[in-house]
Structures are given as C-alpha cells and as structure tokens.
CSV table of C-alpha atoms and ligand atoms in Angstrom, one decimal:
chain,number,residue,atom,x,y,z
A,1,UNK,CA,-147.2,117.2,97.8
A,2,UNK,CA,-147.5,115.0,100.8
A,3,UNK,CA,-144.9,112.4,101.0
A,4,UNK,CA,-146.8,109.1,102.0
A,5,UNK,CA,-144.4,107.1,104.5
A,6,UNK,CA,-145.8,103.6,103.7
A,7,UNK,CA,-145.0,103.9,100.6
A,8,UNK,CA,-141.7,105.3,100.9
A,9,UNK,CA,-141.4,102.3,103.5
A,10,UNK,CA,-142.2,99.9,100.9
A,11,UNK,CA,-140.2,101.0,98.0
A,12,UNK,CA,-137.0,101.2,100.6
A,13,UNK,CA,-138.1,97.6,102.1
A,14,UNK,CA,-137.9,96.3,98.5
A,15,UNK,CA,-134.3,97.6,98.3
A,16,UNK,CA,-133.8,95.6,101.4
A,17,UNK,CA,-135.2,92.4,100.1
A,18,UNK,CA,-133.9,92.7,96.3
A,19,UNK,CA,-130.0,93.3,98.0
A,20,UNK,CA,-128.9,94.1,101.9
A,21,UNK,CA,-125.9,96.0,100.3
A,22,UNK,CA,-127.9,98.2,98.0
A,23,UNK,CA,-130.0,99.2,100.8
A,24,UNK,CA,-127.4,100.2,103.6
A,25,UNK,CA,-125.9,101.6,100.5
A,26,UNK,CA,-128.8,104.0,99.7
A,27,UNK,CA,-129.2,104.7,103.4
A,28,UNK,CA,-125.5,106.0,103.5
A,29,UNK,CA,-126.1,107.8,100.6
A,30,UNK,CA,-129.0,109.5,101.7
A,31,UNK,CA,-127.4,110.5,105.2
A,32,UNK,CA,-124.0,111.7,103.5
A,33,UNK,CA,-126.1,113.8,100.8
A,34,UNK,CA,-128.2,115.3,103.1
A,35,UNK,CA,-125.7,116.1,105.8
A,36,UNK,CA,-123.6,118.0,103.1
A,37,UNK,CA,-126.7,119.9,102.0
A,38,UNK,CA,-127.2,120.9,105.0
A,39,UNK,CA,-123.5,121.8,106.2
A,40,UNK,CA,-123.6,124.1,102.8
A,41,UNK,CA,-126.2,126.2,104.1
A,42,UNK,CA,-128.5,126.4,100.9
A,43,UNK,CA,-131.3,128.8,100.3
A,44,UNK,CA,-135.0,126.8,101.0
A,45,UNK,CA,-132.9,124.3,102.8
A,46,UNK,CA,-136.0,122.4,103.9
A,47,UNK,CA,-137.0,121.4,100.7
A,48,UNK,CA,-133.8,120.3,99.5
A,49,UNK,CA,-133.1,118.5,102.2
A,50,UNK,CA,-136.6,116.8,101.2
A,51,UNK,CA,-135.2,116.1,97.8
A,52,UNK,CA,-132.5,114.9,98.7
A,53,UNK,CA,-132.6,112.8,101.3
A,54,UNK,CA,-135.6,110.5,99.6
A,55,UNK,CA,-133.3,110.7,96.0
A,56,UNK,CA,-130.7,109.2,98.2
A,57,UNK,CA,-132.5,106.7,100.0
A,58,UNK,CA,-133.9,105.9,96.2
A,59,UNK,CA,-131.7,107.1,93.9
A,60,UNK,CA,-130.7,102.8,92.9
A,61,UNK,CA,-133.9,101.6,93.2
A,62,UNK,CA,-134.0,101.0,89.3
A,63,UNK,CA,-131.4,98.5,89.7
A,64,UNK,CA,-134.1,96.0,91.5
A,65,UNK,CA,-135.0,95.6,87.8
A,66,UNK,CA,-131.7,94.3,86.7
A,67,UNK,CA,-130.6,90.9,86.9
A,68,UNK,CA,-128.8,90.4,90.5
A,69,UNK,CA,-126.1,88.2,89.2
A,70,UNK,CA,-124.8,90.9,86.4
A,71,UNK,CA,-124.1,93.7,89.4
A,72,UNK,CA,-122.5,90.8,91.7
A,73,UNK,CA,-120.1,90.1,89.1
A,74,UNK,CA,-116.9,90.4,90.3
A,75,UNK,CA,-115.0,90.2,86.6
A,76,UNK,CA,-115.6,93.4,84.1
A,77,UNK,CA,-118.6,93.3,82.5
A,78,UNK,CA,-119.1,92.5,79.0
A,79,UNK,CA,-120.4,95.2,76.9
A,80,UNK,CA,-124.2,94.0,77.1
A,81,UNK,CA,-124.3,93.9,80.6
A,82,UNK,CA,-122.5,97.5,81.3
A,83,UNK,CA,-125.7,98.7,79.5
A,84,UNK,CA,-128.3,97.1,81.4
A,85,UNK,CA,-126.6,98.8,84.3
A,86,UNK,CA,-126.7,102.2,82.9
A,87,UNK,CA,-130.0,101.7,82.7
A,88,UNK,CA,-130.9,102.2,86.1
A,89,UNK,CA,-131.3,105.5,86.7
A,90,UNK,CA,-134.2,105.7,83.7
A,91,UNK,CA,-135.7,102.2,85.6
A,92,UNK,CA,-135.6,104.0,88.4
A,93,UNK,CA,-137.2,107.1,87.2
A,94,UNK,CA,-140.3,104.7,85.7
A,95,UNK,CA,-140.4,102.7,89.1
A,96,UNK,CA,-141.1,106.3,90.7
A,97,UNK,CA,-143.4,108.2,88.6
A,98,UNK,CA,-147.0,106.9,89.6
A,99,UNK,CA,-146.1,108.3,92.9
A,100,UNK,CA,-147.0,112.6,93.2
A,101,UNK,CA,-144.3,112.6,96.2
A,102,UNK,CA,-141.3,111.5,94.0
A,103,UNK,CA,-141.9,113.6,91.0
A,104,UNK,CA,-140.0,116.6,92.3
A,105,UNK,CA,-137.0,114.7,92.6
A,106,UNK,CA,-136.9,112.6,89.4
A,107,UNK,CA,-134.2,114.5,88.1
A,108,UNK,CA,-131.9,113.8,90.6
A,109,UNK,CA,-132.2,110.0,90.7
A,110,UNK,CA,-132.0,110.5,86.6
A,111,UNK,CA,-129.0,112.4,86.5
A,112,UNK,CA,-126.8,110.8,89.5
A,113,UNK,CA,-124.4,109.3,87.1
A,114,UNK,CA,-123.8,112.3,85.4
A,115,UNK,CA,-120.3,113.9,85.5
A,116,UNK,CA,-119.2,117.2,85.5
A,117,UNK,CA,-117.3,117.0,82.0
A,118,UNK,CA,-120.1,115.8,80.4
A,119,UNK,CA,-118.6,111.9,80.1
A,120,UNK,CA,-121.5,110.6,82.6
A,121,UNK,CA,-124.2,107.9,81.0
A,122,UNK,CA,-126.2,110.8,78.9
A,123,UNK,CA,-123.4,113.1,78.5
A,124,UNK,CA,-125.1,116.2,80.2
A,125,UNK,CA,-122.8,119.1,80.7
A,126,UNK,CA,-122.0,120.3,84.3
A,127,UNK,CA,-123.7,123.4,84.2
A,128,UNK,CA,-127.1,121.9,83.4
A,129,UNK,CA,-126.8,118.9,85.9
A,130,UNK,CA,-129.4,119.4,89.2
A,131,UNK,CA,-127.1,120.4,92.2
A,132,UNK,CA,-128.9,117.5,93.7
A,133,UNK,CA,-127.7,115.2,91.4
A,134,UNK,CA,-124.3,116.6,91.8
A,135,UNK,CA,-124.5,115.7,95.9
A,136,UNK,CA,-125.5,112.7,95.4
A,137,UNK,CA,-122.9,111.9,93.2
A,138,UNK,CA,-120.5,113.2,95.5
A,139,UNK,CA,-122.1,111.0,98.2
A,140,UNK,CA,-122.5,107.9,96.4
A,141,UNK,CA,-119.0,108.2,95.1
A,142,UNK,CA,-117.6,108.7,98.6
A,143,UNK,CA,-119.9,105.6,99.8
A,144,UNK,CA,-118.7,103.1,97.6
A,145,UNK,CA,-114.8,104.0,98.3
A,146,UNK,CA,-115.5,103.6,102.3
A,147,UNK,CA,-117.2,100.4,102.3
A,148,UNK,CA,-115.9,97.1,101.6
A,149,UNK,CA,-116.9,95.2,98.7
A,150,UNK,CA,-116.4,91.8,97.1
A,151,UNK,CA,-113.9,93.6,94.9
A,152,UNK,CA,-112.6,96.3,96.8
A,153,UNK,CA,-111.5,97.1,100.4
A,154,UNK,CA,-112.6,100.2,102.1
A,155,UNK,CA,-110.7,103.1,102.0
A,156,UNK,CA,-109.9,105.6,105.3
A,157,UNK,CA,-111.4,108.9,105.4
A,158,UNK,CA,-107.8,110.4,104.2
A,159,UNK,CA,-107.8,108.0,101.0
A,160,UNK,CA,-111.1,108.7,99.7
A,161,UNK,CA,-111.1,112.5,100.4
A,162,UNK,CA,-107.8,112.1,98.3
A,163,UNK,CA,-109.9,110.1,95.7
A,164,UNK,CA,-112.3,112.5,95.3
A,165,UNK,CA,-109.8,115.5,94.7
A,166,UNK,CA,-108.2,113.5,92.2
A,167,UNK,CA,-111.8,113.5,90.2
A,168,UNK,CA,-112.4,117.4,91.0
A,169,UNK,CA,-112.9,119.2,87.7
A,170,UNK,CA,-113.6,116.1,85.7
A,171,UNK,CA,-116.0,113.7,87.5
A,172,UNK,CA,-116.8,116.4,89.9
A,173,UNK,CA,-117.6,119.6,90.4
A,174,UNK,CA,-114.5,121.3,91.8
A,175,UNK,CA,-116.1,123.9,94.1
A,176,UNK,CA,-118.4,120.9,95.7
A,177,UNK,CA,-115.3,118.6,96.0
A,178,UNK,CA,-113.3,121.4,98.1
A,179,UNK,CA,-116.9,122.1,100.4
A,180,UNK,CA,-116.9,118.7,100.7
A,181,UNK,CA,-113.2,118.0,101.7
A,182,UNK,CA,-113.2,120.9,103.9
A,183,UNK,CA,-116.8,119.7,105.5
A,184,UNK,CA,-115.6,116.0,105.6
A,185,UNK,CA,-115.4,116.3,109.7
A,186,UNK,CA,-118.6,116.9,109.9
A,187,UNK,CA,-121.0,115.1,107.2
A,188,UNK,CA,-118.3,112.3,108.8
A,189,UNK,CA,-119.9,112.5,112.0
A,190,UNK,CA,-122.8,111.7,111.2
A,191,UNK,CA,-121.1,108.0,110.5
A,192,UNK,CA,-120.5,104.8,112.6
A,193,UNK,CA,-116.7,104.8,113.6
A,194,UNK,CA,-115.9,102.7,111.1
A,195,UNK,CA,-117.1,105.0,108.5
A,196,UNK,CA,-120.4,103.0,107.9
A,197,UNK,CA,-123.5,104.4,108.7
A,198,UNK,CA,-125.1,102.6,111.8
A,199,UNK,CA,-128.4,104.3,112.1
A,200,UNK,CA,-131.6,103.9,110.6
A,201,UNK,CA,-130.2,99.8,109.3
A,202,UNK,CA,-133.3,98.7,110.9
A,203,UNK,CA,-135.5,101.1,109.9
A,204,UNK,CA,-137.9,100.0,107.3
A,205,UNK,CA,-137.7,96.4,107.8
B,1,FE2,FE1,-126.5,104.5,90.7
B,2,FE2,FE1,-125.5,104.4,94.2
C-alpha cells in the first residue's frame, strides 16, 4: 500500500500543533525504534523498518483527543483521568483506520503500552505482543527517561540503560532489553549530544 506523505505530514503536523513535546517526542521515538530494528538485523527488514518508523512517529497521536490539561498534570491523576489516558492507543487506532497506509501497523500503535508480564493496559501476554509494539515500547520508555520534563529531569545514557534493565523480564522483554543495552552506542548515535534527537524537528512544520 502506498504510503501517502501529505497525509502522513498532516497527521504528524497535528501532533505538532496539539503539543511541541508530543511531537519531538514521537520523532525520538520513531528514530530510536527504527534504529534498533535495524541494528537487530531482522528478516524483511524494509518493511519493518516501514512499520515501525510511521508507528513511532504516530504511535501518541490518539492522545490529541484527550484533554491537554489532564496529561500536563504534574500531581497523580485521579482515577478518571488515568483512564482517559489509557485510552489513547484505541483513539489512536480509530484516528488511523480510514487511511490503507496505516492499517498494517495498527497493532503496534494498539499494543505499545503492553508489557511483557501481561500487567500493560489490556493485559496481553508477552508472547502474543507484536515485536513492533515491543520496540516501541522499548524506545518510548528510553525517550521519556532521557528528556526532561515538568516532573522529571533527564537521565544520562548510564541511568536509563540501568532503568531499563531493572524492568527486563517484567515490563520488558529480557532478550530485547540486553540487544538494546548492548546496541545502546549505536541507536545512541543517531541522537543530538545531549541525548535529544536534533534532526527531522523541523520537518513537517
Ligand atoms: Fe503512548
Ligand atoms: Fe509515547
């Protein structure tokens, strides 16, 4: 299926305009995702790299539905709210499925909050979550510990590789946390110095 660019480009630019931080966010996501996918040598690499690299750039697009002010909280949120949020995945799924391009990697944006022991927002087992959806958990996870935000500073390369290894066998898989931790240097590289991705910021605006 031919992946239309405008459109692409206009779901992405509406990240942008809904919230700056969820785009870079997505953008990181998408380059750390893909970058591992491809450092892992898979089998039809091209097309996963397709899948995943569009899920990443995507996968929180669901959360442009969902009242800005409930995910800039900065105190825990009440139990009402923590389910809108879960929600996003399924919003994003619906926001995606009128276009042919994005059907192949539904899944993926569905299932990115899924953990390995089956305690992620539908309780799916490991063995039946996408690998896709596994990466970009991976990624996303790693993003959000090296960036700064309102409640959190950014942690160094060392901290969140530590992080990660400390969720390997519940949150993640433990065969894609040691790839990842012994590809770090790498899928690293392909950051800013500062561990922030610097290319592509301007892409779609
Ligand atoms: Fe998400
Ligand atoms: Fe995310």
């Amino acid at each position: 299926m031919e992946l239309l660019l405008e459109e692409l480009s206009v779901l992405v630019k509406n990240i942008a305009d809904y919230s700056y931080e969820i785009y870079q966010h997505s953008l990181n996501v998408a380059i750390i995702a893909a970058s591992f996918a491809y450092y892992l040598n898979l089998p039809e690499e091209e097309i996963f790299l397709f899948l995943i690299k569009n899920a990443g750039l995507l996968h929180d697009i669901g959360k442009t539905k969902i009242d800005i002010k409930i995910l800039n909280k900065s105190e825990k949120l009440i139990e009402e709210e923590w389910k809108i949020v879960k929600k996003h995945p399924v919003l994003g799924v619906e926001i995606l499925t009128p276009y042919p391009w994005a059907r192949s990697f539904l899944s993926l944006i569905n299932y990115h909050h899924e953990r390995w022991d089956g305690n992620g927002y539908y309780g799916v087992p490991g063995n039946k979550i996408p690998l896709g959806a596994k990466l970009l958990a991976l990624a996303d996870a790693y993003e959000a510990m090296s960036s700064d935000r309102p409640y959190q500073e950014s942690k160094n390369l060392e901290q969140s590789l530590k992080e990660l290894e400390s969720c390997s066998g519940s949150q993640f898989e433990p065969f894609l946390v040691g790839k990842f931790i012994q590809l770090s240097d790498k899928i690293i590289n392909q950051l800013g110095k500062d561990g922030v991705f610097k290319i592509g910021v301007h892409q779609f605006k």
